[in-house]
C-alpha cells in the first residue's frame, strides 16, 4: 500500500487563529481525497471531500495540488470545538477498498 | 438508529482466548470495512467487503484474524488465540456505491469495539 503522510502535530493555536494542515500522497493515480475528523476516543467522521477546484465549507477550505501530490485543509477563526485529530484520506483507483488513511494531525485550540 | 452498530462496545479477554466482534452496517450499504486503531495511532486497514465480491483481506495481520460477511448484512471479525498486541479499538465502517461504481459515499463508522487482552 502507498503512503499518505501528515505532520502529526500537535498544533496548539489560540482561539480565532487560522491554521493549515498539509497531507502528501505518493500514488499519482489517486482518485479521490477526503478530510476526516476524529475526536478523542471517538470514531472518525467525514469533514469534507476535496475537489480539484478546491472547496469551502464555512470556516473550512480544502485544496488539492495534483502536480505536487498534496492536499491541504485551512481552518479560519478556529474554535475550541475544532480541537481534534484531522485525518487525510486518499482513494487509490476506483475500488473503494483502496482507501488509505493518514495517521492524522492533532489540533488543540486554546482559549 | 440508522448508523453503523458494533458490539460489544468493550471486551476484556484473557490472552489465548478467541473473540468475536460484530458489525451491523447501514442498511443498503454494499461496502464494509474493518480497521484497527491502537492507542494514539492511526487507522490500520484490516479487511474490505464489497457486495458479493471476494473480500480484500490484505490488511489482516496474521492467520489468527478472519472475518465473514453474508451478502450485504452483518459482518463478524474473529480473533483466535488473542495476544496482548491485539489490544486496540476495532472500527467498522460502511458505505454505498453509485451506479457508476465510483466512490461517492463517505465512510460511516461505528463507535468501535475496545478490545483489551490481559
CSV table of C-alpha atoms in Angstrom, one decimal:
chain,number,residue,atom,x,y,z
A,1,UNK,CA,0.0,0.0,0.0
A,2,UNK,CA,1.1,3.5,-0.8
A,3,UNK,CA,1.8,6.1,1.9
A,4,UNK,CA,-0.3,9.1,3.0
A,5,UNK,CA,1.8,11.3,5.2
A,6,UNK,CA,0.8,14.0,7.6
A,7,UNK,CA,2.5,16.1,10.2
A,8,UNK,CA,1.4,14.6,13.5
A,9,UNK,CA,1.5,17.9,15.4
A,10,UNK,CA,0.2,18.8,17.8
A,11,UNK,CA,-0.7,22.2,16.5
A,12,UNK,CA,-1.5,24.4,19.6
A,13,UNK,CA,-3.3,27.5,18.5
A,14,UNK,CA,-5.3,30.2,20.2
A,15,UNK,CA,-9.0,30.7,19.5
A,16,UNK,CA,-9.6,32.8,16.4
A,17,UNK,CA,-6.3,31.7,14.8
A,18,UNK,CA,-6.0,30.4,11.2
A,19,UNK,CA,-4.3,27.0,10.9
A,20,UNK,CA,-3.4,24.9,7.9
A,21,UNK,CA,-2.6,21.2,7.6
A,22,UNK,CA,-0.9,19.5,4.6
A,23,UNK,CA,-1.0,16.0,3.6
A,24,UNK,CA,1.1,14.3,0.9
A,25,UNK,CA,0.4,11.2,-1.0
A,26,UNK,CA,2.7,9.0,-3.0
A,27,UNK,CA,0.4,7.4,-5.6
A,28,UNK,CA,-0.1,9.8,-8.5
A,29,UNK,CA,-3.0,7.7,-9.7
A,30,UNK,CA,-5.0,8.5,-6.6
A,31,UNK,CA,-8.6,9.4,-7.4
A,32,UNK,CA,-10.4,11.0,-4.5
A,33,UNK,CA,-9.4,12.8,-1.4
A,34,UNK,CA,-11.1,13.5,1.9
A,35,UNK,CA,-10.6,15.0,5.3
A,36,UNK,CA,-12.0,13.2,8.3
A,37,UNK,CA,-12.1,14.5,11.9
A,38,UNK,CA,-11.6,12.2,14.9
A,39,UNK,CA,-12.4,13.4,18.4
A,40,UNK,CA,-10.6,11.7,21.3
A,41,UNK,CA,-11.8,8.2,21.8
A,42,UNK,CA,-14.5,8.6,19.1
A,43,UNK,CA,-14.9,7.2,15.6
A,44,UNK,CA,-13.7,9.3,12.5
A,45,UNK,CA,-16.3,11.4,10.8
A,46,UNK,CA,-16.2,12.9,7.3
A,47,UNK,CA,-15.4,16.6,7.5
A,48,UNK,CA,-15.3,17.3,3.7
A,49,UNK,CA,-14.3,15.9,0.4
A,50,UNK,CA,-11.6,17.6,-1.5
A,51,UNK,CA,-12.3,18.6,-5.1
A,52,UNK,CA,-9.8,19.5,-7.8
A,53,UNK,CA,-11.0,23.1,-8.0
A,54,UNK,CA,-10.8,23.5,-4.2
A,55,UNK,CA,-13.8,23.8,-2.0
A,56,UNK,CA,-15.0,25.7,1.0
A,57,UNK,CA,-17.5,24.8,3.8
A,58,UNK,CA,-17.9,27.7,6.2
A,59,UNK,CA,-14.6,28.2,8.0
A,60,UNK,CA,-13.0,25.2,6.3
A,61,UNK,CA,-11.2,25.3,3.0
A,62,UNK,CA,-9.7,22.2,1.2
A,63,UNK,CA,-7.3,22.4,-1.7
A,64,UNK,CA,-5.8,19.7,-3.9
A,65,UNK,CA,-2.5,20.1,-5.8
A,66,UNK,CA,-2.2,17.1,-8.1
A,67,UNK,CA,1.2,18.2,-9.5
A,68,UNK,CA,2.8,18.3,-6.1
A,69,UNK,CA,0.6,15.5,-4.7
A,70,UNK,CA,-0.6,17.2,-1.7
A,71,UNK,CA,-3.9,18.3,-0.2
A,72,UNK,CA,-4.4,20.9,2.4
A,73,UNK,CA,-7.0,21.9,5.0
A,74,UNK,CA,-7.4,25.5,6.2
A,75,UNK,CA,-9.4,26.4,9.3
A,76,UNK,CA,-10.2,30.0,9.8
A,77,UNK,CA,-11.3,31.6,13.1
A,78,UNK,CA,-10.6,28.4,15.0
A,79,UNK,CA,-13.0,27.5,17.8
A,80,UNK,CA,-12.3,25.4,20.9
A,81,UNK,CA,-14.6,22.8,19.4
A,82,UNK,CA,-12.2,22.4,16.5
A,83,UNK,CA,-9.8,20.6,18.8
A,84,UNK,CA,-9.5,17.1,17.3
A,85,UNK,CA,-7.3,14.9,15.1
A,86,UNK,CA,-7.7,15.6,11.4
A,87,UNK,CA,-7.2,12.6,9.1
A,88,UNK,CA,-6.2,12.8,5.5
A,89,UNK,CA,-7.8,10.0,3.4
A,90,UNK,CA,-6.9,9.1,-0.2
A,91,UNK,CA,-8.7,6.7,-2.5
A,92,UNK,CA,-6.5,4.9,-5.0
A,93,UNK,CA,-8.2,3.8,-8.1
A,94,UNK,CA,-11.9,3.0,-8.3
A,95,UNK,CA,-12.1,0.3,-5.8
A,96,UNK,CA,-13.3,1.5,-2.5
A,97,UNK,CA,-11.1,-0.9,-0.8
A,98,UNK,CA,-8.0,1.2,-1.6
A,99,UNK,CA,-8.8,3.9,1.0
A,100,UNK,CA,-5.6,5.0,2.6
A,101,UNK,CA,-5.8,6.9,5.9
A,102,UNK,CA,-3.0,9.2,7.1
A,103,UNK,CA,-2.1,8.9,10.8
A,104,UNK,CA,-3.7,12.3,11.5
A,105,UNK,CA,-2.7,15.8,12.6
A,106,UNK,CA,-3.7,16.7,16.1
A,107,UNK,CA,-5.1,20.2,16.7
A,108,UNK,CA,-5.6,21.8,20.1
A,109,UNK,CA,-7.3,25.2,20.2
A,110,UNK,CA,-6.7,27.1,23.4
A,111,UNK,CA,-8.8,29.9,24.9
B,1,UNK,CA,-31.0,4.2,14.7
B,2,UNK,CA,-29.7,4.3,11.1
B,3,UNK,CA,-26.0,4.3,11.9
B,4,UNK,CA,-23.3,1.5,11.9
B,5,UNK,CA,-23.7,-0.6,15.1
B,6,UNK,CA,-20.9,-2.5,16.6
B,7,UNK,CA,-21.0,-4.9,19.6
B,8,UNK,CA,-19.7,-5.4,22.1
B,9,UNK,CA,-18.6,-1.8,22.8
B,10,UNK,CA,-15.9,-3.1,25.2
B,11,UNK,CA,-14.4,-6.6,25.5
B,12,UNK,CA,-11.8,-7.7,28.1
B,13,UNK,CA,-10.4,-11.2,27.4
B,14,UNK,CA,-7.5,-13.3,28.6
B,15,UNK,CA,-4.6,-14.0,26.4
B,16,UNK,CA,-5.1,-17.1,24.3
B,17,UNK,CA,-8.9,-16.8,24.2
B,18,UNK,CA,-10.9,-16.3,21.0
B,19,UNK,CA,-13.1,-13.2,20.5
B,20,UNK,CA,-15.8,-12.4,18.0
B,21,UNK,CA,-16.7,-8.8,17.1
B,22,UNK,CA,-19.9,-7.9,15.3
B,23,UNK,CA,-20.7,-5.1,12.9
B,24,UNK,CA,-24.2,-4.2,11.6
B,25,UNK,CA,-23.7,-1.8,8.7
B,26,UNK,CA,-26.2,0.8,7.5
B,27,UNK,CA,-29.0,-0.9,5.5
B,28,UNK,CA,-28.2,-0.8,1.8
B,29,UNK,CA,-24.5,-0.1,2.2
B,30,UNK,CA,-22.7,-2.6,-0.1
B,31,UNK,CA,-19.2,-1.8,1.2
B,32,UNK,CA,-18.0,-2.8,4.7
B,33,UNK,CA,-14.5,-2.2,6.2
B,34,UNK,CA,-12.8,-3.3,9.3
B,35,UNK,CA,-10.0,-1.1,10.8
B,36,UNK,CA,-7.9,-1.4,13.9
B,37,UNK,CA,-6.6,1.6,15.9
B,38,UNK,CA,-4.1,1.2,18.6
B,39,UNK,CA,-3.9,3.9,21.3
B,40,UNK,CA,-2.5,7.1,19.9
B,41,UNK,CA,-2.0,5.5,16.4
B,42,UNK,CA,-3.7,5.9,13.0
B,43,UNK,CA,-6.2,3.6,11.4
B,44,UNK,CA,-4.9,0.3,10.2
B,45,UNK,CA,-6.8,-1.4,7.4
B,46,UNK,CA,-7.8,-5.0,8.1
B,47,UNK,CA,-10.4,-6.2,5.5
B,48,UNK,CA,-12.9,-4.8,3.0
B,49,UNK,CA,-16.1,-6.4,1.7
B,50,UNK,CA,-17.9,-5.2,-1.4
B,51,UNK,CA,-21.2,-6.9,-2.2
B,52,UNK,CA,-20.7,-10.5,-3.2
B,53,UNK,CA,-17.1,-9.9,-4.5
B,54,UNK,CA,-14.2,-11.7,-2.9
B,55,UNK,CA,-13.1,-9.7,0.1
B,56,UNK,CA,-9.8,-7.8,0.2
B,57,UNK,CA,-8.0,-9.5,3.1
B,58,UNK,CA,-4.7,-7.9,2.5
B,59,UNK,CA,-4.7,-6.0,5.8
B,60,UNK,CA,-5.2,-8.9,8.2
B,61,UNK,CA,-2.1,-9.1,10.3
B,62,UNK,CA,-2.0,-12.9,10.8
B,63,UNK,CA,-3.9,-16.0,10.2
B,64,UNK,CA,-5.4,-15.6,13.7
B,65,UNK,CA,-7.6,-13.0,12.2
B,66,UNK,CA,-10.6,-13.8,10.0
B,67,UNK,CA,-13.8,-12.0,9.0
B,68,UNK,CA,-17.0,-13.0,7.4
B,69,UNK,CA,-19.9,-11.2,5.9
B,70,UNK,CA,-23.1,-12.7,4.4
B,71,UNK,CA,-24.3,-10.7,1.5
B,72,UNK,CA,-24.7,-7.1,2.4
B,73,UNK,CA,-25.5,-7.7,6.0
B,74,UNK,CA,-23.8,-8.3,9.3
B,75,UNK,CA,-20.1,-8.9,9.5
B,76,UNK,CA,-18.1,-10.7,12.2
B,77,UNK,CA,-14.4,-10.3,12.9
B,78,UNK,CA,-12.9,-13.2,14.7
B,79,UNK,CA,-9.5,-13.2,16.5
B,80,UNK,CA,-8.2,-16.5,17.6
B,81,UNK,CA,-5.7,-17.1,20.4
B,82,UNK,CA,-5.6,-13.4,21.3
B,83,UNK,CA,-2.3,-11.8,22.2
B,84,UNK,CA,-1.7,-8.6,24.2
B,85,UNK,CA,-0.7,-6.8,21.0
B,86,UNK,CA,-4.2,-7.3,19.7
B,87,UNK,CA,-5.5,-4.8,22.3
B,88,UNK,CA,-6.9,-1.9,20.3
B,89,UNK,CA,-10.2,-0.3,19.1
B,90,UNK,CA,-11.7,-2.2,16.2
B,91,UNK,CA,-13.7,0.1,14.0
B,92,UNK,CA,-16.2,-1.0,11.4
B,93,UNK,CA,-17.4,1.3,8.6
B,94,UNK,CA,-19.8,1.0,5.7
B,95,UNK,CA,-20.5,3.0,2.6
B,96,UNK,CA,-22.6,2.8,-0.6
B,97,UNK,CA,-21.5,3.0,-4.2
B,98,UNK,CA,-23.2,4.8,-7.0
B,99,UNK,CA,-24.3,3.1,-10.2
B,100,UNK,CA,-21.2,4.2,-12.0
B,101,UNK,CA,-19.1,2.3,-9.5
B,102,UNK,CA,-17.2,5.4,-8.4
B,103,UNK,CA,-16.8,6.1,-4.8
B,104,UNK,CA,-19.0,8.9,-3.8
B,105,UNK,CA,-20.3,8.0,-0.4
B,106,UNK,CA,-18.3,8.8,2.7
B,107,UNK,CA,-17.5,6.1,5.2
B,108,UNK,CA,-19.8,5.9,8.2
B,109,UNK,CA,-18.0,4.5,11.2
B,110,UNK,CA,-19.4,2.6,14.1
B,111,UNK,CA,-18.4,3.5,17.7
B,112,UNK,CA,-15.9,0.7,17.7
B,113,UNK,CA,-15.2,-2.2,20.0
B,114,UNK,CA,-12.4,-1.6,22.5
B,115,UNK,CA,-10.6,-4.9,23.0
B,116,UNK,CA,-8.3,-5.4,26.0
B,117,UNK,CA,-6.2,-8.6,26.2
B,118,UNK,CA,-4.9,-9.2,29.6
